[in-house]
Amino acid sequence: MLRLFQITGSSSFAARAALEEAGAAYEVANVHPRHRDRDPAFAQANPLMRVPTLVDGESAVYETGAVLLHIGDRFPDAGLLPPVGDPLRPVAYRWVTWIANTLHPAWWPLMIPQFMTTDESAALGIRERGIVNMAKHGDYLERELEGREWCLGDRFSVADIYLYMLVGWQSFVDDVLVGGDNVQGHFARVGARPAIVRARELDDLTPDFQRNHPELRGGEPI
Ligand SMILES: N[C@@H](CCC(=O)N[C@@H](CS)C(=O)NCC(=O)O)C(=O)O
């Protein structure tokens, strides 16, 4: 059975949501953020000890984009990734890779500017630059999603799940909303899907992506 190493409410949410969308049988291994080495199987699967990490038989997959693409391929009947040969397949690669390379790390200057400099006084400027960059990404997304229900048009995919999670992170940061009506409409549409609602409940998240119990991870005190 698939095994997902996760920290509830973190990047692993996207993997769990994709597994729920796929109707996959999987088990979760909750990683405690302060005791990541508690289960040696985690480091064996991912020497970087980051979540999500998905163990599928002899394969260990990590990096959120790779995990999502693998889930898309692993459960073809769920239709979360266009098949090889479909003209939308490379478009799905483009979306997932842009989200992984650009949008995902674009949150770090806003959320953890203090970890991006050794100069304490620089943190504020890093955060401000991060806000400017996030606004540019929001404008790009706003244009890309114009007239589209999902990232790939009328076809739901793992790209929507990844984008949904990262737009949801806006609730962690004061006074930042990603994009405008198109992005926020997409966020609402993905968030209303039954599998996504279930994944949020499993990850102890509210509809606007706050933790119901900020003091807990996987039911354990942080
Ligand atoms: N580039 C990685 C980033 C993964 C990552 O940083 N995960 C965080 C959670 S959002 C993590 O594992 N944190 C555990 C820790 O630092 O203890 C990906 O896309 O999966």
Tab-separated table of C-alpha atoms and ligand atoms in Angstrom:
chain	number	residue	atom	x	y	z
A	1	MET	CA	0.000	0.000	0.000
A	2	LEU	CA	1.128	3.566	-0.655
A	3	ARG	CA	2.578	5.322	2.377
A	4	LEU	CA	2.485	9.102	2.678
A	5	PHE	CA	4.868	10.790	5.086
A	6	GLN	CA	3.121	14.012	5.978
A	7	ILE	CA	2.806	16.910	8.378
A	8	THR	CA	-0.836	17.932	8.581
A	9	GLY	CA	-1.487	21.372	7.103
A	10	SER	CA	1.888	21.572	5.324
A	11	SER	CA	2.920	20.995	1.681
A	12	SER	CA	1.924	17.361	2.084
A	13	PHE	CA	-1.707	18.499	1.985
A	14	ALA	CA	-1.512	18.579	-1.840
A	15	ALA	CA	-0.396	14.946	-1.973
A	16	ARG	CA	-3.103	13.842	0.416
A	17	ALA	CA	-5.736	15.781	-1.541
A	18	ALA	CA	-4.585	14.142	-4.797
A	19	LEU	CA	-4.739	10.696	-3.185
A	20	GLU	CA	-8.245	11.478	-1.958
A	21	GLU	CA	-9.246	12.696	-5.442
A	22	ALA	CA	-7.827	9.484	-6.913
A	23	GLY	CA	-9.733	7.294	-4.446
A	24	ALA	CA	-6.390	5.668	-3.598
A	25	ALA	CA	-5.784	3.262	-0.751
A	26	TYR	CA	-2.920	4.735	1.267
A	27	GLU	CA	-1.669	4.994	4.799
A	28	VAL	CA	-0.260	8.075	6.444
A	29	ALA	CA	2.877	8.314	8.549
A	30	ASN	CA	2.682	11.515	10.578
A	31	VAL	CA	6.056	13.227	10.850
A	32	HIS	CA	6.541	15.367	13.929
A	33	PRO	CA	8.216	18.602	12.731
A	34	ARG	CA	10.491	18.712	15.797
A	35	HIS	CA	11.277	14.974	15.787
A	36	ARG	CA	11.657	14.189	12.142
A	37	ASP	CA	14.142	11.421	12.872
A	38	ARG	CA	11.759	9.475	15.103
A	39	ASP	CA	10.905	7.019	12.341
A	40	PRO	CA	14.083	5.891	10.534
A	41	ALA	CA	11.945	4.902	7.548
A	42	PHE	CA	11.425	8.609	6.829
A	43	ALA	CA	15.117	9.365	6.283
A	44	GLN	CA	15.460	6.153	4.305
A	45	ALA	CA	12.703	7.324	1.976
A	46	ASN	CA	13.862	10.940	1.814
A	47	PRO	CA	17.326	11.937	3.003
A	48	LEU	CA	16.165	15.572	2.973
A	49	MET	CA	13.442	14.647	5.500
A	50	ARG	CA	10.827	16.871	3.905
A	51	VAL	CA	7.160	16.235	3.305
A	52	PRO	CA	5.400	15.153	1.205
A	53	THR	CA	7.274	11.907	0.710
A	54	LEU	CA	5.371	9.070	-0.902
A	55	VAL	CA	6.572	5.485	-0.764
A	56	ASP	CA	5.081	3.364	-3.514
A	57	GLY	CA	6.532	-0.135	-3.475
A	58	GLU	CA	10.224	0.211	-4.259
A	59	SER	CA	9.906	3.862	-5.288
A	60	ALA	CA	10.232	6.764	-2.907
A	61	VAL	CA	8.979	10.017	-4.410
A	62	TYR	CA	9.454	13.449	-2.891
A	63	GLU	CA	9.137	17.069	-4.065
A	64	THR	CA	5.472	18.030	-4.194
A	65	GLY	CA	5.345	18.410	-7.988
A	66	ALA	CA	6.897	14.982	-8.565
A	67	VAL	CA	4.580	13.360	-6.022
A	68	LEU	CA	1.530	14.882	-7.721
A	69	LEU	CA	2.646	13.846	-11.207
A	70	HIS	CA	3.274	10.334	-9.928
A	71	ILE	CA	-0.184	10.132	-8.360
A	72	GLY	CA	-1.638	11.342	-11.663
A	73	ASP	CA	0.118	8.530	-13.534
A	74	ARG	CA	-0.453	5.905	-10.875
A	75	PHE	CA	-4.241	6.299	-10.932
A	76	PRO	CA	-5.020	6.967	-14.601
A	77	ASP	CA	-8.737	6.241	-14.193
A	78	ALA	CA	-9.037	9.235	-11.873
A	79	GLY	CA	-8.097	11.496	-14.813
A	80	LEU	CA	-5.865	13.761	-12.733
A	81	LEU	CA	-3.268	13.950	-15.512
A	82	PRO	CA	-3.880	13.821	-19.279
A	83	PRO	CA	-2.377	10.663	-20.812
A	84	VAL	CA	0.891	10.659	-22.762
A	85	GLY	CA	0.135	11.878	-26.276
A	86	ASP	CA	-2.697	14.147	-25.188
A	87	PRO	CA	-1.831	17.763	-26.134
A	88	LEU	CA	-2.742	18.821	-22.603
A	89	ARG	CA	-0.093	16.559	-21.051
A	90	PRO	CA	2.808	18.981	-21.650
A	91	VAL	CA	0.578	21.828	-20.509
A	92	ALA	CA	0.064	19.958	-17.235
A	93	TYR	CA	3.868	19.581	-16.919
A	94	ARG	CA	4.204	23.311	-17.504
A	95	TRP	CA	1.678	24.166	-14.810
A	96	VAL	CA	3.038	21.786	-12.191
A	97	THR	CA	6.631	22.813	-12.867
A	98	TRP	CA	5.841	26.536	-12.795
A	99	ILE	CA	3.971	26.108	-9.535
A	100	ALA	CA	6.818	24.054	-8.026
A	101	ASN	CA	9.657	26.251	-9.278
A	102	THR	CA	8.089	29.667	-8.983
A	103	LEU	CA	4.929	29.932	-6.907
A	104	HIS	CA	5.842	27.511	-4.116
A	105	PRO	CA	9.189	29.143	-3.216
A	106	ALA	CA	7.703	32.620	-3.717
A	107	TRP	CA	5.993	32.192	-0.361
A	108	TRP	CA	9.237	31.871	1.607
A	109	PRO	CA	10.208	35.583	1.540
A	110	LEU	CA	6.736	36.419	2.870
A	111	MET	CA	6.531	33.681	5.461
A	112	ILE	CA	10.080	33.200	6.663
A	113	PRO	CA	12.139	36.258	5.599
A	114	GLN	CA	14.272	35.850	8.729
A	115	PHE	CA	15.619	32.537	7.356
A	116	MET	CA	16.697	34.205	4.113
A	117	THR	CA	19.279	36.567	5.553
A	118	THR	CA	21.911	36.695	8.256
A	119	ASP	CA	21.196	40.417	8.566
A	120	GLU	CA	18.163	40.852	10.831
A	121	SER	CA	17.500	44.336	9.523
A	122	ALA	CA	17.147	43.000	5.964
A	123	ALA	CA	14.143	40.790	6.744
A	124	LEU	CA	11.579	43.548	6.269
A	125	GLY	CA	12.904	44.415	2.791
A	126	ILE	CA	12.937	40.744	1.809
A	127	ARG	CA	9.312	40.473	2.840
A	128	GLU	CA	8.363	43.604	0.902
A	129	ARG	CA	10.100	42.320	-2.230
A	130	GLY	CA	8.257	39.022	-1.712
A	131	ILE	CA	4.923	40.846	-1.662
A	132	VAL	CA	5.775	42.615	-4.943
A	133	ASN	CA	6.769	39.317	-6.566
A	134	MET	CA	3.655	37.546	-5.313
A	135	ALA	CA	1.533	40.299	-6.859
A	136	LYS	CA	3.258	39.663	-10.219
A	137	HIS	CA	2.577	35.933	-9.945
A	138	GLY	CA	-1.036	36.725	-9.043
A	139	ASP	CA	-1.371	38.905	-12.178
A	140	TYR	CA	0.060	36.111	-14.324
A	141	LEU	CA	-2.337	33.578	-12.808
A	142	GLU	CA	-5.229	35.961	-13.238
A	143	ARG	CA	-4.529	36.118	-16.985
A	144	GLU	CA	-3.921	32.368	-17.313
A	145	LEU	CA	-7.182	31.481	-15.582
A	146	GLU	CA	-9.317	33.985	-17.519
A	147	GLY	CA	-12.330	32.077	-18.885
A	148	ARG	CA	-11.050	28.772	-17.492
A	149	GLU	CA	-12.651	26.554	-14.938
A	150	TRP	CA	-9.410	24.704	-14.213
A	151	CYS	CA	-5.733	25.203	-15.072
A	152	LEU	CA	-6.109	22.980	-18.144
A	153	GLY	CA	-9.415	24.536	-19.203
A	154	ASP	CA	-12.366	22.243	-18.637
A	155	ARG	CA	-10.220	19.389	-17.328
A	156	PHE	CA	-9.409	19.121	-13.601
A	157	SER	CA	-5.866	17.956	-12.834
A	158	VAL	CA	-3.202	17.710	-10.149
A	159	ALA	CA	-2.132	21.235	-11.164
A	160	ASP	CA	-5.401	22.564	-9.724
A	161	ILE	CA	-4.733	20.824	-6.426
A	162	TYR	CA	-1.221	22.252	-6.153
A	163	LEU	CA	-2.374	25.747	-7.105
A	164	TYR	CA	-5.269	25.530	-4.662
A	165	MET	CA	-2.971	24.739	-1.744
A	166	LEU	CA	-0.548	27.549	-2.522
A	167	VAL	CA	-3.293	30.123	-3.000
A	168	GLY	CA	-4.718	28.918	0.324
A	169	TRP	CA	-1.452	29.870	2.010
A	170	GLN	CA	-2.532	33.501	1.586
A	171	SER	CA	-4.356	33.057	4.877
A	172	PHE	CA	-0.988	32.648	6.670
A	173	VAL	CA	0.106	36.128	5.632
A	174	ASP	CA	-1.572	39.408	6.578
A	175	ASP	CA	-2.955	41.620	3.803
A	176	VAL	CA	-2.044	39.355	0.885
A	177	LEU	CA	-4.548	37.874	-1.573
A	178	VAL	CA	-3.202	36.086	-4.631
A	179	GLY	CA	-4.564	37.484	-7.907
A	180	GLY	CA	-8.162	38.632	-8.246
A	181	ASP	CA	-11.531	37.129	-9.097
A	182	ASN	CA	-10.172	34.444	-11.434
A	183	VAL	CA	-7.668	33.084	-8.914
A	184	GLN	CA	-10.005	33.393	-5.961
A	185	GLY	CA	-12.836	31.806	-7.983
A	186	HIS	CA	-10.553	28.882	-8.830
A	187	PHE	CA	-9.660	28.550	-5.138
A	188	ALA	CA	-13.356	28.394	-4.225
A	189	ARG	CA	-14.146	25.848	-6.969
A	190	VAL	CA	-11.353	23.473	-5.995
A	191	GLY	CA	-12.139	23.917	-2.315
A	192	ALA	CA	-15.756	22.849	-2.831
A	193	ARG	CA	-14.879	19.453	-4.353
A	194	PRO	CA	-15.866	16.627	-2.001
A	195	ALA	CA	-12.411	15.002	-2.017
A	196	ILE	CA	-10.770	18.328	-1.216
A	197	VAL	CA	-13.213	18.996	1.620
A	198	ARG	CA	-12.357	15.529	2.964
A	199	ALA	CA	-8.614	16.142	2.661
A	200	ARG	CA	-8.964	19.448	4.522
A	201	GLU	CA	-10.877	17.753	7.304
A	202	LEU	CA	-8.261	15.001	7.525
A	203	ASP	CA	-5.533	17.661	7.680
A	204	ASP	CA	-7.453	19.666	10.316
A	205	LEU	CA	-7.801	22.699	8.029
A	206	THR	CA	-10.616	25.236	7.773
A	207	PRO	CA	-12.008	26.237	4.323
A	208	ASP	CA	-9.720	29.280	4.324
A	209	PHE	CA	-6.726	27.116	5.165
A	210	GLN	CA	-6.216	27.929	8.788
A	211	ARG	CA	-5.387	25.103	11.160
A	212	ASN	CA	-8.325	24.249	13.427
A	213	HIS	CA	-5.796	23.244	16.070
A	214	PRO	CA	-2.579	25.221	15.487
A	215	GLU	CA	-1.032	23.526	18.485
A	216	LEU	CA	-1.318	20.048	16.925
A	217	ARG	CA	0.330	18.217	14.054
A	218	GLY	CA	-1.217	14.858	13.237
A	219	GLY	CA	-3.039	15.018	16.574
A	220	GLU	CA	0.190	15.472	18.564
A	221	PRO	CA	1.258	18.643	20.408
A	222	ILE	CA	3.855	20.587	18.439
B	1	LIG	N1	10.606	21.570	-2.275
B	1	LIG	C1	9.915	20.722	-1.358
B	1	LIG	C2	9.625	21.499	-0.093
B	1	LIG	C3	9.037	20.618	0.952
B	1	LIG	C4	9.057	21.272	2.318
B	1	LIG	O1	9.791	22.221	2.600
B	1	LIG	N2	8.237	20.738	3.204
B	1	LIG	C5	8.147	21.255	4.548
B	1	LIG	C6	6.688	21.395	4.918
B	1	LIG	S1	5.904	22.706	4.033
B	1	LIG	C7	8.773	20.272	5.510
B	1	LIG	O2	8.942	19.122	5.213
B	1	LIG	N3	9.103	20.709	6.697
B	1	LIG	C8	9.553	19.783	7.699
B	1	LIG	C9	10.530	20.377	8.613
B	1	LIG	O3	11.220	21.296	8.193
B	1	LIG	O4	10.598	19.881	9.704
B	1	LIG	C10	8.611	20.211	-1.983
B	1	LIG	O5	8.110	20.828	-2.913
B	1	LIG	O6	8.090	19.173	-1.553
